[in-house]
Amino acid sequence: SQQGEEDPQALSIQEGENATMNCSYKTSINNLQWYRQNSGRGLVHLILIRSNEREKHSGRLRVTLDTSKKSSSLLITASRAADTASYFCFIQAGETSGSRLTFGEGTQLTVNP
Amino acid sequence: KAGVTQTPRYLIKTRGQQVTLSCSPISGHRSVSWYQQTPGQGLQFLFEYFSETQRNKGNFPGRFSGRQFSNSRSEMNVSTLELGDSALYLCASSLVGTKETQYFGPGTRLLVL
């Protein structure tokens, strides 16, 4: 499978600081998606970046994709306590039929007030 | 539009029993995917259904099965429950498949005793 692997596994920062988490994968992808999960609830979609894109922004979020290094990073600027959550990257590779779809293990972000 | 709904939200079963979980996707979405989340294994893809057909399948034993109805509602069934099946089961819907944004339900938390 083309499992994404996030790092770090856990990150603790102060409110107002920036948080960066990374996702690495092993094969060619169609797109990469970042999701957030609050305390064992459902996942919320943050950003989708396609394989031919290098950077996308959404509010305080910035995602980069380096297909040559097979890695992506999610930057949260000016973090808030409400950003405390687990963040997952989702790798979508291959064609619709028979593709393997995997999430990484996630990065647990704690933003201290 | 109403979001993805999952029923029941919580479930307690004993080993050897079977269980059926239900997922109602966002209106108009034709793709429904199922994921299992456990502390040890993270988020793992179970299967994806599109227009009543299973389109993708993860690496789970045959005890895990699913189906999709003509109104796109989906059910997953786990037979002969094992202790290790205790998990949060998440359902996600999307317009055309996992190449696009997935919208997750709140999950069904299953405890097997």
GROMACS .gro file of C-alpha atoms in nm:
model
  226
    1SER     CA    1   0.000   0.000   0.000
    2GLN     CA    2   0.105   0.359  -0.036
    3GLN     CA    3   0.065   0.447   0.329
    4GLY     CA    4   0.137   0.802   0.421
    5GLU     CA    5   0.351   0.858   0.724
    6GLU     CA    6   0.317   1.175   0.922
    7ASP     CA    7   0.582   1.321   1.142
    8PRO     CA    8   0.619   1.421   1.407
    9GLN     CA    9   0.382   1.185   1.585
   10ALA     CA   10   0.316   1.452   1.844
   11LEU     CA   11   0.373   1.826   1.853
   12SER     CA   12   0.314   2.067   2.141
   13ILE     CA   13   0.333   2.443   2.087
   14GLN     CA   14   0.213   2.768   2.239
   15GLU     CA   15  -0.080   2.964   2.104
   16GLY     CA   16   0.034   3.203   1.833
   17GLU     CA   17   0.322   2.987   1.717
   18ASN     CA   18   0.331   2.810   1.381
   19ALA     CA   19   0.293   2.434   1.354
   20THR     CA   20   0.442   2.227   1.076
   21MET     CA   21   0.372   1.862   1.017
   22ASN     CA   22   0.496   1.642   0.737
   23CYS     CA   23   0.370   1.350   0.538
   24SER     CA   24   0.584   1.113   0.334
   25TYR     CA   25   0.469   0.842   0.097
   26LYS     CA   26   0.622   0.578  -0.123
   27THR     CA   27   0.474   0.590  -0.469
   28SER     CA   28   0.313   0.814  -0.729
   29ILE     CA   29  -0.009   0.978  -0.622
   30ASN     CA   30  -0.312   1.138  -0.781
   31ASN     CA   31  -0.367   1.371  -0.492
   32LEU     CA   32  -0.297   1.414  -0.126
   33GLN     CA   33  -0.553   1.534   0.124
   34TRP     CA   34  -0.515   1.664   0.477
   35TYR     CA   35  -0.778   1.602   0.741
   36ARG     CA   36  -0.825   1.702   1.103
   37GLN     CA   37  -0.983   1.490   1.373
   38ASN     CA   38  -1.095   1.624   1.710
   39SER     CA   39  -1.081   1.377   1.997
   40GLY     CA   40  -1.212   1.056   1.839
   41ARG     CA   41  -1.474   1.219   1.621
   42GLY     CA   42  -1.513   1.212   1.244
   43LEU     CA   43  -1.252   1.365   1.020
   44VAL     CA   44  -1.286   1.711   0.870
   45HIS     CA   45  -1.137   1.782   0.531
   46LEU     CA   46  -0.881   2.064   0.526
   47ILE     CA   47  -0.710   2.079   0.188
   48LEU     CA   48  -0.671   1.865  -0.125
   49ILE     CA   49  -0.357   1.915  -0.333
   50ARG     CA   50  -0.322   1.746  -0.668
   51SER     CA   51  -0.004   1.589  -0.796
   52ASN     CA   52   0.055   1.873  -1.044
   53GLU     CA   53   0.026   2.141  -0.774
   54ARG     CA   54   0.307   2.255  -0.549
   55GLU     CA   55   0.136   2.475  -0.295
   56LYS     CA   56  -0.215   2.561  -0.174
   57HIS     CA   57  -0.348   2.799   0.086
   58SER     CA   58  -0.666   2.804   0.285
   59GLY     CA   59  -0.695   3.065   0.556
   60ARG     CA   60  -0.419   2.995   0.809
   61LEU     CA   61  -0.331   2.668   0.639
   62ARG     CA   62  -0.059   2.622   0.382
   63VAL     CA   63   0.013   2.288   0.217
   64THR     CA   64   0.310   2.209  -0.001
   65LEU     CA   65   0.372   1.904  -0.213
   66ASP     CA   66   0.709   1.784  -0.340
   67THR     CA   67   0.649   1.487  -0.566
   68SER     CA   68   1.022   1.438  -0.626
   69LYS     CA   69   1.073   1.384  -0.254
   70LYS     CA   70   0.733   1.217  -0.215
   71SER     CA   71   0.644   1.442   0.073
   72SER     CA   72   0.395   1.705   0.178
   73SER     CA   73   0.384   1.950   0.462
   74LEU     CA   74   0.099   2.123   0.640
   75LEU     CA   75   0.171   2.457   0.802
   76ILE     CA   76  -0.073   2.612   1.047
   77THR     CA   77   0.014   2.974   1.116
   78ALA     CA   78  -0.076   3.170   1.429
   79SER     CA   79  -0.209   2.859   1.598
   80ARG     CA   80  -0.503   2.865   1.838
   81ALA     CA   81  -0.608   2.632   2.118
   82ALA     CA   82  -0.893   2.520   1.893
   83ASP     CA   83  -0.637   2.378   1.649
   84THR     CA   84  -0.561   2.105   1.901
   85ALA     CA   85  -0.643   1.787   1.713
   86SER     CA   86  -0.493   1.498   1.520
   87TYR     CA   87  -0.394   1.571   1.162
   88PHE     CA   88  -0.387   1.303   0.895
   89CYS     CA   89  -0.266   1.293   0.539
   90PHE     CA   90  -0.458   1.078   0.294
   91ILE     CA   91  -0.283   0.930  -0.004
   92GLN     CA   92  -0.489   0.863  -0.315
   93ALA     CA   93  -0.291   0.667  -0.571
   94GLY     CA   94  -0.375   0.476  -0.883
   95GLU     CA   95  -0.694   0.474  -1.084
   96THR     CA   96  -1.034   0.467  -0.926
   97SER     CA   97  -1.070   0.095  -0.958
   98GLY     CA   98  -0.821  -0.107  -0.760
   99SER     CA   99  -0.640   0.188  -0.608
  100ARG     CA  100  -0.523   0.167  -0.255
  101LEU     CA  101  -0.636   0.436  -0.017
  102THR     CA  102  -0.456   0.497   0.301
  103PHE     CA  103  -0.420   0.737   0.584
  104GLY     CA  104  -0.107   0.794   0.784
  105GLU     CA  105  -0.088   0.744   1.158
  106GLY     CA  106  -0.148   1.109   1.223
  107THR     CA  107   0.022   1.392   1.406
  108GLN     CA  108  -0.126   1.486   1.741
  109LEU     CA  109  -0.104   1.864   1.774
  110THR     CA  110  -0.152   2.029   2.112
  111VAL     CA  111  -0.175   2.407   2.123
  112ASN     CA  112  -0.133   2.540   2.474
  113PRO     CA  113  -0.318   2.862   2.564
  114LYS     CA  114  -2.742   1.985   0.310
  115ALA     CA  115  -2.740   1.740   0.595
  116GLY     CA  116  -2.407   1.581   0.669
  117VAL     CA  117  -2.311   1.217   0.675
  118THR     CA  118  -2.499   1.027   0.942
  119GLN     CA  119  -2.404   0.702   1.104
  120THR     CA  120  -2.613   0.476   1.323
  121PRO     CA  121  -2.585   0.362   1.586
  122ARG     CA  122  -2.329   0.591   1.748
  123TYR     CA  123  -2.230   0.342   2.015
  124LEU     CA  124  -2.258  -0.032   2.028
  125ILE     CA  125  -2.155  -0.304   2.270
  126LYS     CA  126  -2.139  -0.662   2.150
  127THR     CA  127  -1.985  -0.986   2.270
  128ARG     CA  128  -1.739  -1.209   2.090
  129GLY     CA  129  -1.895  -1.427   1.824
  130GLN     CA  130  -2.188  -1.198   1.759
  131GLN     CA  131  -2.238  -1.005   1.439
  132VAL     CA  132  -2.305  -0.637   1.390
  133THR     CA  133  -2.444  -0.415   1.118
  134LEU     CA  134  -2.356  -0.047   1.095
  135SER     CA  135  -2.537   0.202   0.877
  136CYS     CA  136  -2.423   0.512   0.692
  137SER     CA  137  -2.633   0.770   0.510
  138PRO     CA  138  -2.423   0.986   0.277
  139ILE     CA  139  -2.475   1.346   0.186
  140SER     CA  140  -2.757   1.382  -0.065
  141GLY     CA  141  -2.622   1.342  -0.418
  142HIS     CA  142  -2.305   1.164  -0.314
  143ARG     CA  143  -2.263   0.827  -0.481
  144SER     CA  144  -1.946   0.706  -0.316
  145VAL     CA  145  -1.931   0.571   0.037
  146SER     CA  146  -1.612   0.452   0.201
  147TRP     CA  147  -1.561   0.281   0.534
  148TYR     CA  148  -1.262   0.307   0.765
  149GLN     CA  149  -1.163   0.143   1.090
  150GLN     CA  150  -0.973   0.343   1.348
  151THR     CA  151  -0.795   0.183   1.642
  152PRO     CA  152  -0.523   0.321   1.871
  153GLY     CA  153  -0.275   0.060   1.757
  154GLN     CA  154  -0.343   0.046   1.383
  155GLY     CA  155  -0.450   0.400   1.310
  156LEU     CA  156  -0.696   0.465   1.028
  157GLN     CA  157  -0.738   0.176   0.790
  158PHE     CA  158  -0.944   0.164   0.474
  159LEU     CA  159  -1.207  -0.109   0.466
  160PHE     CA  160  -1.390  -0.066   0.135
  161GLU     CA  161  -1.551   0.179  -0.101
  162TYR     CA  162  -1.887   0.150  -0.271
  163PHE     CA  163  -1.999   0.345  -0.574
  164SER     CA  164  -2.340   0.306  -0.734
  165GLU     CA  165  -2.408  -0.015  -0.539
  166THR     CA  166  -2.080  -0.177  -0.647
  167GLN     CA  167  -1.775  -0.239  -0.436
  168ARG     CA  168  -1.500  -0.048  -0.610
  169ASN     CA  169  -1.208  -0.085  -0.371
  170LYS     CA  170  -1.129  -0.312  -0.081
  171GLY     CA  171  -0.873  -0.289   0.193
  172ASN     CA  172  -0.683  -0.567   0.359
  173PHE     CA  173  -0.946  -0.702   0.597
  174PRO     CA  174  -1.074  -1.057   0.645
  175GLY     CA  175  -1.395  -1.176   0.485
  176ARG     CA  176  -1.578  -1.127   0.814
  177PHE     CA  177  -1.602  -0.764   0.711
  178SER     CA  178  -1.851  -0.702   0.436
  179GLY     CA  179  -2.060  -0.420   0.307
  180ARG     CA  180  -2.322  -0.318   0.061
  181GLN     CA  181  -2.475  -0.007  -0.087
  182PHE     CA  182  -2.837   0.050  -0.172
  183SER     CA  183  -2.988   0.234  -0.466
  184ASN     CA  184  -3.030   0.548  -0.253
  185SER     CA  185  -2.653   0.535  -0.180
  186ARG     CA  186  -2.703   0.443   0.183
  187SER     CA  187  -2.450   0.185   0.290
  188GLU     CA  188  -2.419  -0.080   0.554
  189MET     CA  189  -2.120  -0.270   0.678
  190ASN     CA  190  -2.142  -0.600   0.855
  191VAL     CA  191  -1.893  -0.773   1.077
  192SER     CA  192  -1.961  -1.136   1.154
  193THR     CA  193  -1.812  -1.348   1.431
  194LEU     CA  194  -1.686  -1.049   1.624
  195GLU     CA  195  -1.345  -1.061   1.786
  196LEU     CA  196  -1.208  -0.846   2.067
  197GLY     CA  197  -0.976  -0.679   1.816
  198ASP     CA  198  -1.275  -0.549   1.620
  199SER     CA  199  -1.333  -0.291   1.892
  200ALA     CA  200  -1.281   0.036   1.711
  201LEU     CA  201  -1.430   0.355   1.579
  202TYR     CA  202  -1.585   0.285   1.240
  203LEU     CA  203  -1.598   0.587   1.016
  204CYS     CA  204  -1.799   0.631   0.701
  205ALA     CA  205  -1.719   0.893   0.440
  206SER     CA  206  -1.909   1.005   0.136
  207SER     CA  207  -1.802   1.191  -0.174
  208LEU     CA  208  -1.953   1.288  -0.504
  209VAL     CA  209  -1.761   1.055  -0.728
  210GLY     CA  210  -1.501   0.879  -0.516
  211THR     CA  211  -1.197   0.912  -0.299
  212LYS     CA  212  -1.012   1.119  -0.558
  213GLU     CA  213  -1.214   1.408  -0.429
  214THR     CA  214  -1.293   1.547  -0.088
  215GLN     CA  215  -1.445   1.297   0.150
  216TYR     CA  216  -1.699   1.403   0.408
  217PHE     CA  217  -1.691   1.197   0.722
  218GLY     CA  218  -1.966   1.099   0.960
  219PRO     CA  219  -1.920   1.106   1.338
  220GLY     CA  220  -1.847   0.735   1.350
  221THR     CA  221  -1.983   0.433   1.531
  222ARG     CA  222  -1.786   0.326   1.835
  223LEU     CA  223  -1.800  -0.051   1.868
  224LEU     CA  224  -1.690  -0.228   2.183
  225VAL     CA  225  -1.656  -0.604   2.173
  226LEU     CA  226  -1.650  -0.778   2.511
   0.00000   0.00000   0.00000
